XYZ file of C-alpha atoms in Angstrom:
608
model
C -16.147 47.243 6.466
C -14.564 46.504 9.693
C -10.884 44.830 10.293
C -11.198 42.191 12.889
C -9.334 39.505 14.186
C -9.446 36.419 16.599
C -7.244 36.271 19.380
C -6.796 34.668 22.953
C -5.382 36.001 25.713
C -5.232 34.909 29.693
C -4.808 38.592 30.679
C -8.272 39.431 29.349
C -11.012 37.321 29.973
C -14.398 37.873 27.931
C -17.332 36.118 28.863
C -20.127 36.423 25.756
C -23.879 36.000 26.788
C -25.199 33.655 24.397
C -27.879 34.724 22.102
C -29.777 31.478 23.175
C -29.701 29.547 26.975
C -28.334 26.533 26.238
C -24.619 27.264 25.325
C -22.268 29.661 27.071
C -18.860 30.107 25.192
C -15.742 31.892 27.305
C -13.852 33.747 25.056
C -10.615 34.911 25.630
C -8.649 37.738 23.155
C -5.249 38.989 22.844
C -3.508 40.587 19.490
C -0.352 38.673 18.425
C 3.330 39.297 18.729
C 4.945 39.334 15.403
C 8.290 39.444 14.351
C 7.723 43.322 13.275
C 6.371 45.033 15.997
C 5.809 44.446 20.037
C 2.467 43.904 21.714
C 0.033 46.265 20.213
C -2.477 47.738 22.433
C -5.253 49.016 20.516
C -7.082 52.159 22.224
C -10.171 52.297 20.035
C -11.911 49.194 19.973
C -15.667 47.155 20.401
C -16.774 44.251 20.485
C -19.145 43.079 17.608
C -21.599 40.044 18.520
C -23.604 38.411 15.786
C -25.027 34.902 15.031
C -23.688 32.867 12.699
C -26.398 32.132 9.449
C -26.420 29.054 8.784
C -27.991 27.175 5.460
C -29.114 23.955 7.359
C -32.664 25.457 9.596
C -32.186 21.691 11.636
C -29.610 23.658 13.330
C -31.308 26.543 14.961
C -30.753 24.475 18.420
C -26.629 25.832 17.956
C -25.730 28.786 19.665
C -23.397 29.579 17.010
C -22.232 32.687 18.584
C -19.009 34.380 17.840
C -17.314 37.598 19.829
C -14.993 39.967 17.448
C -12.844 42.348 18.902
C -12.038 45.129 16.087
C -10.573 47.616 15.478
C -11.470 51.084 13.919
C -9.663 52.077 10.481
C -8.068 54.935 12.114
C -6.169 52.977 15.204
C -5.176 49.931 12.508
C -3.554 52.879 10.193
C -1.504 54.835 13.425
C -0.198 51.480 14.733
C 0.568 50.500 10.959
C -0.268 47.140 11.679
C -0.111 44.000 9.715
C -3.807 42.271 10.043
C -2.544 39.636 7.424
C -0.301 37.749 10.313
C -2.568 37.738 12.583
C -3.305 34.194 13.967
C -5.573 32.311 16.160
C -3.499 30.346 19.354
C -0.379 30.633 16.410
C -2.534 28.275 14.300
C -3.683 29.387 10.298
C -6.878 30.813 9.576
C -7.631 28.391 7.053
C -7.078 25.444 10.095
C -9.816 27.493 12.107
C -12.401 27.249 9.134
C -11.752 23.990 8.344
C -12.170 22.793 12.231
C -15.456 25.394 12.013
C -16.953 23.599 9.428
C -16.294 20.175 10.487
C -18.173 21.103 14.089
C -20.656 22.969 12.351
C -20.782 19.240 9.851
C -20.980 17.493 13.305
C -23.775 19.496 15.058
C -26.012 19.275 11.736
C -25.499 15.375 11.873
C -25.715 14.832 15.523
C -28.717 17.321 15.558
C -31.292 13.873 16.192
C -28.674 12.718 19.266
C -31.742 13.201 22.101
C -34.192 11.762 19.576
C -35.150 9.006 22.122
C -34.293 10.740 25.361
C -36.548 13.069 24.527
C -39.512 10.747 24.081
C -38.658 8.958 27.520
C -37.184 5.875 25.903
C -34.036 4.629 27.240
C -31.230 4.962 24.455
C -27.564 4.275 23.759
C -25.526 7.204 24.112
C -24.834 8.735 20.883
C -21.845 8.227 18.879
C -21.567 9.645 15.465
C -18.184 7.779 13.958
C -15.566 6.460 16.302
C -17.203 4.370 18.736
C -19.968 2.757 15.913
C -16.909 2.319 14.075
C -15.463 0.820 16.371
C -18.068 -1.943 17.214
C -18.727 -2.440 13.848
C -14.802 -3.464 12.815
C -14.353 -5.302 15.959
C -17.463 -7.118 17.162
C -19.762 -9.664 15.225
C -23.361 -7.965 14.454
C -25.412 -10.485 16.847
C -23.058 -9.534 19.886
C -23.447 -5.861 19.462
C -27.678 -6.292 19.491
C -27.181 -8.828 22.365
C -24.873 -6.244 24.529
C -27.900 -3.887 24.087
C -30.349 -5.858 24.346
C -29.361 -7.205 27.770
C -28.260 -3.655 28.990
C -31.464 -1.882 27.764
C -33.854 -3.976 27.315
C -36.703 -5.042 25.516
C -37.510 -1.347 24.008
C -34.733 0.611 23.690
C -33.107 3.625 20.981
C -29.754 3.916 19.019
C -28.370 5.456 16.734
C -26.514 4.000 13.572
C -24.444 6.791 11.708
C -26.896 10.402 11.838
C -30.270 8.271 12.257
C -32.253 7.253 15.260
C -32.827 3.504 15.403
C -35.621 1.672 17.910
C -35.287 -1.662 18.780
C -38.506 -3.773 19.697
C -38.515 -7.226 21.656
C -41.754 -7.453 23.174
C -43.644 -9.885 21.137
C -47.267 -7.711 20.952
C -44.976 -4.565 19.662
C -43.298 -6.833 17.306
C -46.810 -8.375 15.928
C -47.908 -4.618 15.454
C -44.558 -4.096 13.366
C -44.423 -6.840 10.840
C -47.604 -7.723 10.772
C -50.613 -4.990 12.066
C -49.221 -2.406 10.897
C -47.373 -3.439 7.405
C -49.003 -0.399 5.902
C -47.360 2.020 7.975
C -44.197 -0.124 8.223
C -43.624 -1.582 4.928
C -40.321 -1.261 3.809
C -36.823 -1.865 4.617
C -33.932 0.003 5.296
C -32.961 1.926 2.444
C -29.921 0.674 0.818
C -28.416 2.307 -2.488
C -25.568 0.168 -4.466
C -24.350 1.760 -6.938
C -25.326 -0.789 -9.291
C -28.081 -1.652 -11.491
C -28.871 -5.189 -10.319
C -28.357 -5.061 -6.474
C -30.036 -1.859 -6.059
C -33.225 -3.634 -8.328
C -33.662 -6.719 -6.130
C -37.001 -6.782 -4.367
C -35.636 -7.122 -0.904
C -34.048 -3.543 -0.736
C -36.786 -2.167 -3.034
C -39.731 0.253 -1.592
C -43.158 -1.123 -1.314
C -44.476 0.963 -4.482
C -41.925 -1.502 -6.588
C -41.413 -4.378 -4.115
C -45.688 -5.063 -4.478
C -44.986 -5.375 -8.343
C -42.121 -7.669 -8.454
C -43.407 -10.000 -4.803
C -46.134 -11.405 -7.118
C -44.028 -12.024 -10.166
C -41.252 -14.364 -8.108
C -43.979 -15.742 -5.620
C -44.965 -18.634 -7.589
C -41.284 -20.392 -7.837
C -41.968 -21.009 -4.449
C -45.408 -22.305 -4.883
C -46.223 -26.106 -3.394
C -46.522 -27.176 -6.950
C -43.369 -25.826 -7.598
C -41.360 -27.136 -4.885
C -42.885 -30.508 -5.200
C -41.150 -30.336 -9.260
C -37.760 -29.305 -7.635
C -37.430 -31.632 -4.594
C -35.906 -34.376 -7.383
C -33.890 -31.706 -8.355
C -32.555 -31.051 -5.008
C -32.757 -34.489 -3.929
C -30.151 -35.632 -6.393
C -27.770 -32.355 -5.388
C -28.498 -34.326 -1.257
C -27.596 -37.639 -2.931
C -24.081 -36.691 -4.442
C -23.001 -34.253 -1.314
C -23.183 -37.263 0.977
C -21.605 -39.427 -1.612
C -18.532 -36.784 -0.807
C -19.175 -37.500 2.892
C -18.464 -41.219 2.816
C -15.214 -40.981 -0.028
C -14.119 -38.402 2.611
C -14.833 -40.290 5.494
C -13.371 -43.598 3.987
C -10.041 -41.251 4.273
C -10.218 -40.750 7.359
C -9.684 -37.353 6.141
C -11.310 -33.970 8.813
C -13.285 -31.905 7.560
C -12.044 -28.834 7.760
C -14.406 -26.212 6.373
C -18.086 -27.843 6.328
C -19.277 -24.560 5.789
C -17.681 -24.559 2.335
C -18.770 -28.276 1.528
C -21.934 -27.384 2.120
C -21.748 -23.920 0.362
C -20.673 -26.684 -2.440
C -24.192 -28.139 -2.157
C -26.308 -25.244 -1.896
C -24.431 -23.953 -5.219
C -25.391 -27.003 -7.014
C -29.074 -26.807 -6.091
C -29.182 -23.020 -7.039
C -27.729 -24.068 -10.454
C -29.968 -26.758 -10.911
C -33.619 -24.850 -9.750
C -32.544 -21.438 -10.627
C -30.899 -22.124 -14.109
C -31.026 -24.905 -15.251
C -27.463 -25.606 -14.752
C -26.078 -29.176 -13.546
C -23.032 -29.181 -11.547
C -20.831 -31.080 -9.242
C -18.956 -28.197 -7.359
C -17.308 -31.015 -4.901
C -15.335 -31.965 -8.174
C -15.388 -29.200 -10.481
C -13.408 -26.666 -8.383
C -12.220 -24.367 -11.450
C -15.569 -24.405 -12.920
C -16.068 -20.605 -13.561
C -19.688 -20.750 -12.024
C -18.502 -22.212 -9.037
C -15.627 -19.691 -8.672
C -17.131 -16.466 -9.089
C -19.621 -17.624 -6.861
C -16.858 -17.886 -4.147
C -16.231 -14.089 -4.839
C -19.436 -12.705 -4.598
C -18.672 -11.500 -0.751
C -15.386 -11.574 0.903
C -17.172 -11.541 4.348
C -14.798 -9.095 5.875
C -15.963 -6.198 6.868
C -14.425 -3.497 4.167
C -15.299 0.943 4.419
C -17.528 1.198 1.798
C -19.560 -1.451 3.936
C -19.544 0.899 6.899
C -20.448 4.303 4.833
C -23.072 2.019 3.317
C -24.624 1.147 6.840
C -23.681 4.275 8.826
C -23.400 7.173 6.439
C -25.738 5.894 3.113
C -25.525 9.309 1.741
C -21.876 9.663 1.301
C -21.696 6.016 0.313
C -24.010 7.408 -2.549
C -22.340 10.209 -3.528
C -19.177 8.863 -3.534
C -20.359 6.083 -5.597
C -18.773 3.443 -3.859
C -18.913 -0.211 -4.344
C -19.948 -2.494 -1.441
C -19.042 -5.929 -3.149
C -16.997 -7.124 -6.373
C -19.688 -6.046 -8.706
C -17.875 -8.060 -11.985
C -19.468 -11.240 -10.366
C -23.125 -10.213 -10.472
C -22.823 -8.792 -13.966
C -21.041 -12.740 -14.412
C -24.260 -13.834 -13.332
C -26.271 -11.585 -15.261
C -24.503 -11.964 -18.807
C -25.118 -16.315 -17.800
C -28.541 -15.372 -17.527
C -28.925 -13.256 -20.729
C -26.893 -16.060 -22.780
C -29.251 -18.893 -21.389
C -32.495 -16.776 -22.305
C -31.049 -16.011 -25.406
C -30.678 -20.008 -25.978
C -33.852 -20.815 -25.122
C -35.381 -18.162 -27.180
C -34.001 -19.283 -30.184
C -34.624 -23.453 -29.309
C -38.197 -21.927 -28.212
C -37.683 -24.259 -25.543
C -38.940 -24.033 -21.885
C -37.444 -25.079 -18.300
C -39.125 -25.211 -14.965
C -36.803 -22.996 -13.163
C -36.610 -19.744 -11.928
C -35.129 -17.920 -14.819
C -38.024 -19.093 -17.204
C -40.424 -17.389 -14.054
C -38.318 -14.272 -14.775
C -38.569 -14.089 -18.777
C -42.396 -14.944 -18.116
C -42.397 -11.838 -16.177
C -40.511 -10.045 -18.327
C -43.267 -10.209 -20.973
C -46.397 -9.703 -18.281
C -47.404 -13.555 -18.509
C -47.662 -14.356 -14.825
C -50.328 -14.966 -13.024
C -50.631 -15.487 -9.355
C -52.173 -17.539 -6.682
C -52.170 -16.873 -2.799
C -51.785 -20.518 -0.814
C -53.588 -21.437 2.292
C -50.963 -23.059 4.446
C -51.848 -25.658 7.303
C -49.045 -27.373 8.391
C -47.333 -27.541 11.638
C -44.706 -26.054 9.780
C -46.402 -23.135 8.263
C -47.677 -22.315 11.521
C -44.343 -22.139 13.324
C -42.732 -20.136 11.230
C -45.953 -17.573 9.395
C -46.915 -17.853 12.833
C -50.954 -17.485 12.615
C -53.410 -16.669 10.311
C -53.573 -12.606 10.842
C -50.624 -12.834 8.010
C -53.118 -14.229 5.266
C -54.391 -10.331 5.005
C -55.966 -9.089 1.889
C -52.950 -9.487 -0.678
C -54.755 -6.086 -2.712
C -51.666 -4.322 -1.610
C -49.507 -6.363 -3.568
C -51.442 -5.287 -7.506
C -51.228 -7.054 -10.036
C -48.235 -9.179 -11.733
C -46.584 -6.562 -14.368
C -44.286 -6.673 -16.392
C -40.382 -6.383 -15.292
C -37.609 -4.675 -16.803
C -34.733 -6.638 -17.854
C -32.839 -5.100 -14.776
C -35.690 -6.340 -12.356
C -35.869 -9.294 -13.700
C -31.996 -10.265 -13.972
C -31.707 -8.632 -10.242
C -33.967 -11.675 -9.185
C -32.343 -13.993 -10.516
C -29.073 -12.396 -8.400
C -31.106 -12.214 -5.051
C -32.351 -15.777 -5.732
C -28.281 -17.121 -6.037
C -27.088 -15.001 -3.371
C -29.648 -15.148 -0.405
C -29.981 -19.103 -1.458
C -26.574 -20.022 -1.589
C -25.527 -18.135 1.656
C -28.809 -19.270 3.571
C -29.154 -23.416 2.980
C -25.247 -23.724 3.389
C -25.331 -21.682 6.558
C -28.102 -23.640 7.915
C -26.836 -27.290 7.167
C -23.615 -26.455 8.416
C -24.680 -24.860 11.677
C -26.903 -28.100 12.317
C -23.644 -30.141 11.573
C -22.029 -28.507 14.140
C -24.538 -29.115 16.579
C -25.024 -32.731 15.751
C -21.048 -33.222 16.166
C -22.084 -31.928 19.619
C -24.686 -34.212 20.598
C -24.512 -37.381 19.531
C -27.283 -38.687 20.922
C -29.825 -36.196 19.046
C -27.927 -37.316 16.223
C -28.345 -40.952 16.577
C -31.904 -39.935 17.016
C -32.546 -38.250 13.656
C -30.483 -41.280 12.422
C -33.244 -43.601 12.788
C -35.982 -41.097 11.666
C -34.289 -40.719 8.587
C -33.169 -44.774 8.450
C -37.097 -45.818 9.081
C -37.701 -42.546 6.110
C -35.642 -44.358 3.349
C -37.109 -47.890 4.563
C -40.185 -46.823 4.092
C -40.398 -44.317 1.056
C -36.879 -45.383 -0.735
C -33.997 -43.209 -1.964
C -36.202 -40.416 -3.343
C -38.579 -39.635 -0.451
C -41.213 -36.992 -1.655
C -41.529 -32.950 -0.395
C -44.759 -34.258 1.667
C -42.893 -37.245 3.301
C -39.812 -35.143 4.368
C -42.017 -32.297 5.685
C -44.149 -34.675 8.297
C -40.238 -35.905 9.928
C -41.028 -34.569 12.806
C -37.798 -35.082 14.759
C -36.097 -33.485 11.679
C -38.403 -30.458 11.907
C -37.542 -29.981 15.604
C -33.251 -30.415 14.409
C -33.595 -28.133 12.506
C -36.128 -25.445 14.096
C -33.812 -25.533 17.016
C -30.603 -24.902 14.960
C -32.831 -21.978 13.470
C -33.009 -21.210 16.990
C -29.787 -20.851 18.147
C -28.136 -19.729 15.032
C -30.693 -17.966 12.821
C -29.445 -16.753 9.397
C -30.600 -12.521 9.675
C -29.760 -11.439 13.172
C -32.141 -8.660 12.768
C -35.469 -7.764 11.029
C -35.539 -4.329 10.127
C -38.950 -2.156 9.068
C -38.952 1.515 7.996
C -41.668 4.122 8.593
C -43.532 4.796 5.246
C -44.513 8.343 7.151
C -44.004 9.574 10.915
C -46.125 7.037 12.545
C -46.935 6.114 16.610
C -45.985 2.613 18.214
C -49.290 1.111 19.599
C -50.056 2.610 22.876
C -46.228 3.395 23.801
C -47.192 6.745 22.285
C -43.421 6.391 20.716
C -43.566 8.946 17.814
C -41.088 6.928 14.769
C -40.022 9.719 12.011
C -40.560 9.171 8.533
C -38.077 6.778 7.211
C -36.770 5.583 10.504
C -35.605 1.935 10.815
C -37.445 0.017 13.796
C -35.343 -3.225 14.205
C -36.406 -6.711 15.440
C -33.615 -8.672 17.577
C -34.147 -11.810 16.411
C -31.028 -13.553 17.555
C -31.038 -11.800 20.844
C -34.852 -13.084 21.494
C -33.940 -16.330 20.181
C -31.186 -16.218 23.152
C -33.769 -14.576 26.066
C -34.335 -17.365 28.810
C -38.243 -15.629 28.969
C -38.929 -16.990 25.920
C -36.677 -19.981 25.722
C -35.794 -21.452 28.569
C -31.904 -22.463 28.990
C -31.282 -21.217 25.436
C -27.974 -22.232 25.042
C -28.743 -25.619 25.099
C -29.753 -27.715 21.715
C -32.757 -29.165 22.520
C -34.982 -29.875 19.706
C -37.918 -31.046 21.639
C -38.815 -27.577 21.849
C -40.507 -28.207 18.956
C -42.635 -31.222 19.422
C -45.912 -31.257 18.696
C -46.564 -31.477 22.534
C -44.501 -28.481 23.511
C -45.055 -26.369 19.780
C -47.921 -24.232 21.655
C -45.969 -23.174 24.457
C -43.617 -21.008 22.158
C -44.998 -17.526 22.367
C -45.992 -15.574 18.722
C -43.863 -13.897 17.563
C -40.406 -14.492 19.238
C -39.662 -17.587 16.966
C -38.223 -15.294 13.921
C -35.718 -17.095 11.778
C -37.284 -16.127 8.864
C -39.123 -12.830 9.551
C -43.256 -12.710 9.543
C -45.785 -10.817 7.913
C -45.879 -9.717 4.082
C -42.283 -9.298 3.908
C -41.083 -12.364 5.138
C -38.563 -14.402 3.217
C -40.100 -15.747 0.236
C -37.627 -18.464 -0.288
C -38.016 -19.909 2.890
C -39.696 -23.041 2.384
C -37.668 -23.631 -0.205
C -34.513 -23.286 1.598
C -36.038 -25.640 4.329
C -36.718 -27.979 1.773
C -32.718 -28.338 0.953
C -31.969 -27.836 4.398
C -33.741 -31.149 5.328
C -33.170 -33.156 2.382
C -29.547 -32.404 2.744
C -29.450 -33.547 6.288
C -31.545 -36.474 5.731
C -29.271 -37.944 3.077
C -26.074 -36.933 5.557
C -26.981 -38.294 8.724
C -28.343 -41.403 6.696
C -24.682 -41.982 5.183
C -22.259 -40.923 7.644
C -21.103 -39.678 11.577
C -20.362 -35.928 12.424
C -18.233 -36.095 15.026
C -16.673 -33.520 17.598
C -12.417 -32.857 17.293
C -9.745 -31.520 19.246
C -10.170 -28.480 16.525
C -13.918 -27.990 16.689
C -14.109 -24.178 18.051
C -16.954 -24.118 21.386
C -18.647 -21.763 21.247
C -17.911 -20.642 17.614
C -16.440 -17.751 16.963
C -17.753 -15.377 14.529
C -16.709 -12.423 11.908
C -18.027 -8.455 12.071
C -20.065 -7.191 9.753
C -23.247 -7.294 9.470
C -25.435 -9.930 7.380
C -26.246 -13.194 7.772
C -24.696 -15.149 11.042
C -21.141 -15.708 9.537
C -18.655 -17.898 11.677
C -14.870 -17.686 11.100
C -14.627 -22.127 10.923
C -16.791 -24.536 11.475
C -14.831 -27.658 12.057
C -16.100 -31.000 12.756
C -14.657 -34.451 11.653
C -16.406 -36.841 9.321
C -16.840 -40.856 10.212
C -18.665 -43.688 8.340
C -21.447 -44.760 10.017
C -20.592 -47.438 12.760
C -24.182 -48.863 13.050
């Protein structure tokens, strides 16, 4: 075997020929001075050229070509030199392979950086770590998708951590997505938790376990079911703006209506999801109520970016994204209340009884013909009501499934409803005279139908509808609709080739904002959504809740307490603007639902 050793030197320029075109490395060598001897010139020597093998075959693009000067054993022996001091630029060898593999770690994960380029689609220039970092601690989800969307356009590539991302905006591309092509696009983005109960609920879960468990949760959101819970939820409306009035009898301001209302949207998840009356206003210490408060801290943490950049090392480090003590808090509740029930052999009509019924296979399921205005803004057309044969039949769930449900069902309906209702607050405080508006709607509602109006009443308000559609609108809950690529699979006509498991992504807030589709957005204008100007919206850029067979499936229930909420509000009490109401809001990084840092309005009795 041949000594060698790496050296640099400006008195003797090497330039190596690559073994491939598209690199050309300038070498230059020199022995080192050491404390023992002076410069040694070496008479016998060659250069040795040879490729470096590599384990990963992605990276045969590299020209990982290295240039050796050595030395024979006969020249090393006369000059009795020391080969063991020998150092690159004076740094340690064990600095050079470290910096060798972390290149050689780079080029393997930036090997997809021309992904897009290379198709002829305009892209964001790739950044493996520091600069997605970067906008992902210090700008708010929505604005990074709106700062691309505006600079690129409608279809446009990124990258997010080693993968190739595609953004869609045009509406007909966006139809094919969610809704044409479901079987080619039918899952989400691949997630991994670490943990038994996030990583089982449906909305992470691929589409060979998400069709089992869809048909087992569907029916909690069935007419019929909704119609049982909207006393329920009614009563949750009732004592919220009870709150409103004591608070603004005080004269006191508001100062965090997103909490207030995350107050309300707790009770109604206690009372439709387990059976569980509470008064969060009041019972602050309540243990339900506070390790619901912990279930995200809503700052963007590094586990959170591994798990959205880098899911792999997320993995195998086994990281946790969230306080995972809370959801097995929620899971033990769960587990104690079926255990009660099963010995009382008694039955509730709530969502955990759904999930023991599907824990023991006794679930059957019906698919609903929806007609209403609403249905139709938000499902968008009929093209959605596709054979529902890819969903199977209704099996039964494992106690992890199950439980995981019952998670999802607390977290996404918590975060959503109060998120909503707070939002529309906010834009009420704004605009008092929309408000006065849905004042009278909802005055001439109670006249009419008394304190309790019915899930068919509220749903024909039609000036409610529009409040609320627009606040949808403006502020939608999911920024983003994602889709993943069951196999490699071609965009409609673009001829855009998507790899297996690549994430196409929807803009939703950033079409929501686009002056094509919704002229002056920025202003709140819920006429939008009148019955006289509902057909001039185009398909498919109204998104707030997603479309096609994975849309939200608690989304008329969430509407449901959106609008009864509001109804009983407005009805009770003024929102009004104050010298601390933040315009325009301000919002948090991450990524997630729309999160803002405050949302501060004051609180009036009614002065008419």
């Amino acid at each position: 075997e041949l000594p060698f050793a790496f050296g640099v030197s400006p008195l003797r320029p090497v330039r190596v020929a690559p073994l491939l075109p598209s690199i050309q490395l300038p070498l230059m060598l020199e022995w080192s001075r050491t404390s023992s001897y002076d410069f040694v010139v070496v008479r016998r020597l060659w250069y040795l050229r040879f490729r470096l093998v590599l384990s990963f075959p992605a990276l045969s693009f590299v020209d990982s070509v290295f240039v050796l000067r050595c030395c024979d054993p006969s020249a090393r022996a006369k000059q009795n030199f020391d080969w063991s001091k020998m150092k690159f630029l004076g740094v340690p060898d064990w600095i050079i392979l470290v910096a060798t593999a972390l290149v050689l770690l780079y080029l393997y994960a930036a090997r997809h950086r021309n992904y897009w380029k290379d198709q002829n689609v305009i892209q964001e220039e790739f950044s493996l770590i520091f600069a997605a970092v970067r906008r992902m601690m210090f700008k708010p989800f929505h604005q990074m998708d709106q700062d691309r969307y505006r600079k690129f356009g409608k279809l446009f590539g990124v990258y997010e951590g080693t993968k190739p991302v595609l953004f869609v905006a045009d509406p007909e591309l966006v139809k094919r997505v969610l809704v044409k092509d479901f079987p080619s696009l039918p899952n989400r983005r691949a997630f991994t938790f670490n943990d038994s109960l996030l990583d089982n609920m449906m909305s992470i879960l691929p589409v060979e376990r998400w069709r089992r468990i869809r048909p087992a949760a569907s029916p909690a959101f069935s007419t019929g079911k909704l119609r049982k819970m909207n006393s329920l939820i009614a009563d949750c409306a009732r004592k919220t703006a009870e709150h409103l009035k004591m608070t603004a009898e005080k004269e006191e301001e508001l100062l965090d209506i997103k909490q207030f209302y995350g107050n309300y949207a707790l009770d109604v998840i206690a009372r439709c999801a387990f059976a569980t009356r509470l008064d969060s206003h009041t019972q602050e210490t309540n243990e339900f109520v506070t390790k619901a408060r912990q279930a995200f801290s809503g700052k963007i943490t590094l586990p959170l970016i591994l798990l959205f950049l880098f899911p792999g090392v997320f993995k195998l480090l086994k990281l946790k994204a969230f306080n995972t003590d809370v959801f097995l808090y929620f899971k033990d509740l769960c587990l104690k209340i079926i255990e009660g029930r099963k010995e009382k052999k008694s039955r509730q009509e709530d969502f955990l009884q759904l999930m023991m019924d599907a824990q023991d296979g006794s679930i059957t399921t019906t698919v609903e013909t929806a007609q209403s205005t609403e249905e139709k803004l938000f499902n968008l057309d009929s093209e959605i009501k596709m054979d529902t044969s890819f969903l199977g039949g209704v099996k039964a769930l494992t106690e992890d499934e199950a439980m995981a449900q019952c998670v999802l069902f607390f977290l996404a309906g918590q975060d959503t409803t109060s998120s909503v209702i707070s939002y529309t607050a906010y834009l009420l405080a704004l605009h008092p005279e929309i408000q006065a508006k849905l004042r009278e709607e909802a005055d001439e509602c109670f006249k009419q139908h008394g304190p309790d109006p019915s899930l068919d009443v509220v749903s024909k308000l039609k000036y409610l509808h529009g409040v609320v559609s627009e606040s949808l609108r403006m502020y939608p809950p999911a920024v983003r609709i994602e889709r993943a690529a069951l196999s490699d699979y071609v965009l409609g006509d673009t001829g855009i080739k998507v790899p297996k498991g690549c994430v196409v992504a929807v803009p939703i807030y950033s079409m929501h904002h686009d002056p094509e589709y919704f002229p002056d957005p920025a202003t709140f204008d819920p006429n939008r959504f009148s019955d006289e100007n509902i057909d001039s919206i185009r398909p498919y850029t109204y998104l707030p809740f997603g479309a096609g067979p994975r849309n939200c499936i608690g989304m008329r229930f969430a509407l449901e307490a959106v609008k009864l909420s509001l109804l009983h509000s407005v009805h009770c009490v003024e929102f009004v603007r104050t010298k601390n109401t933040k315009v325009p809001l301000e919002f948090v990084t991450g990524f997630g639902v729309l999160n803002a840092k405050n949302i501060t309005i004051g609180i009036r009795k009614r002065t008419a």
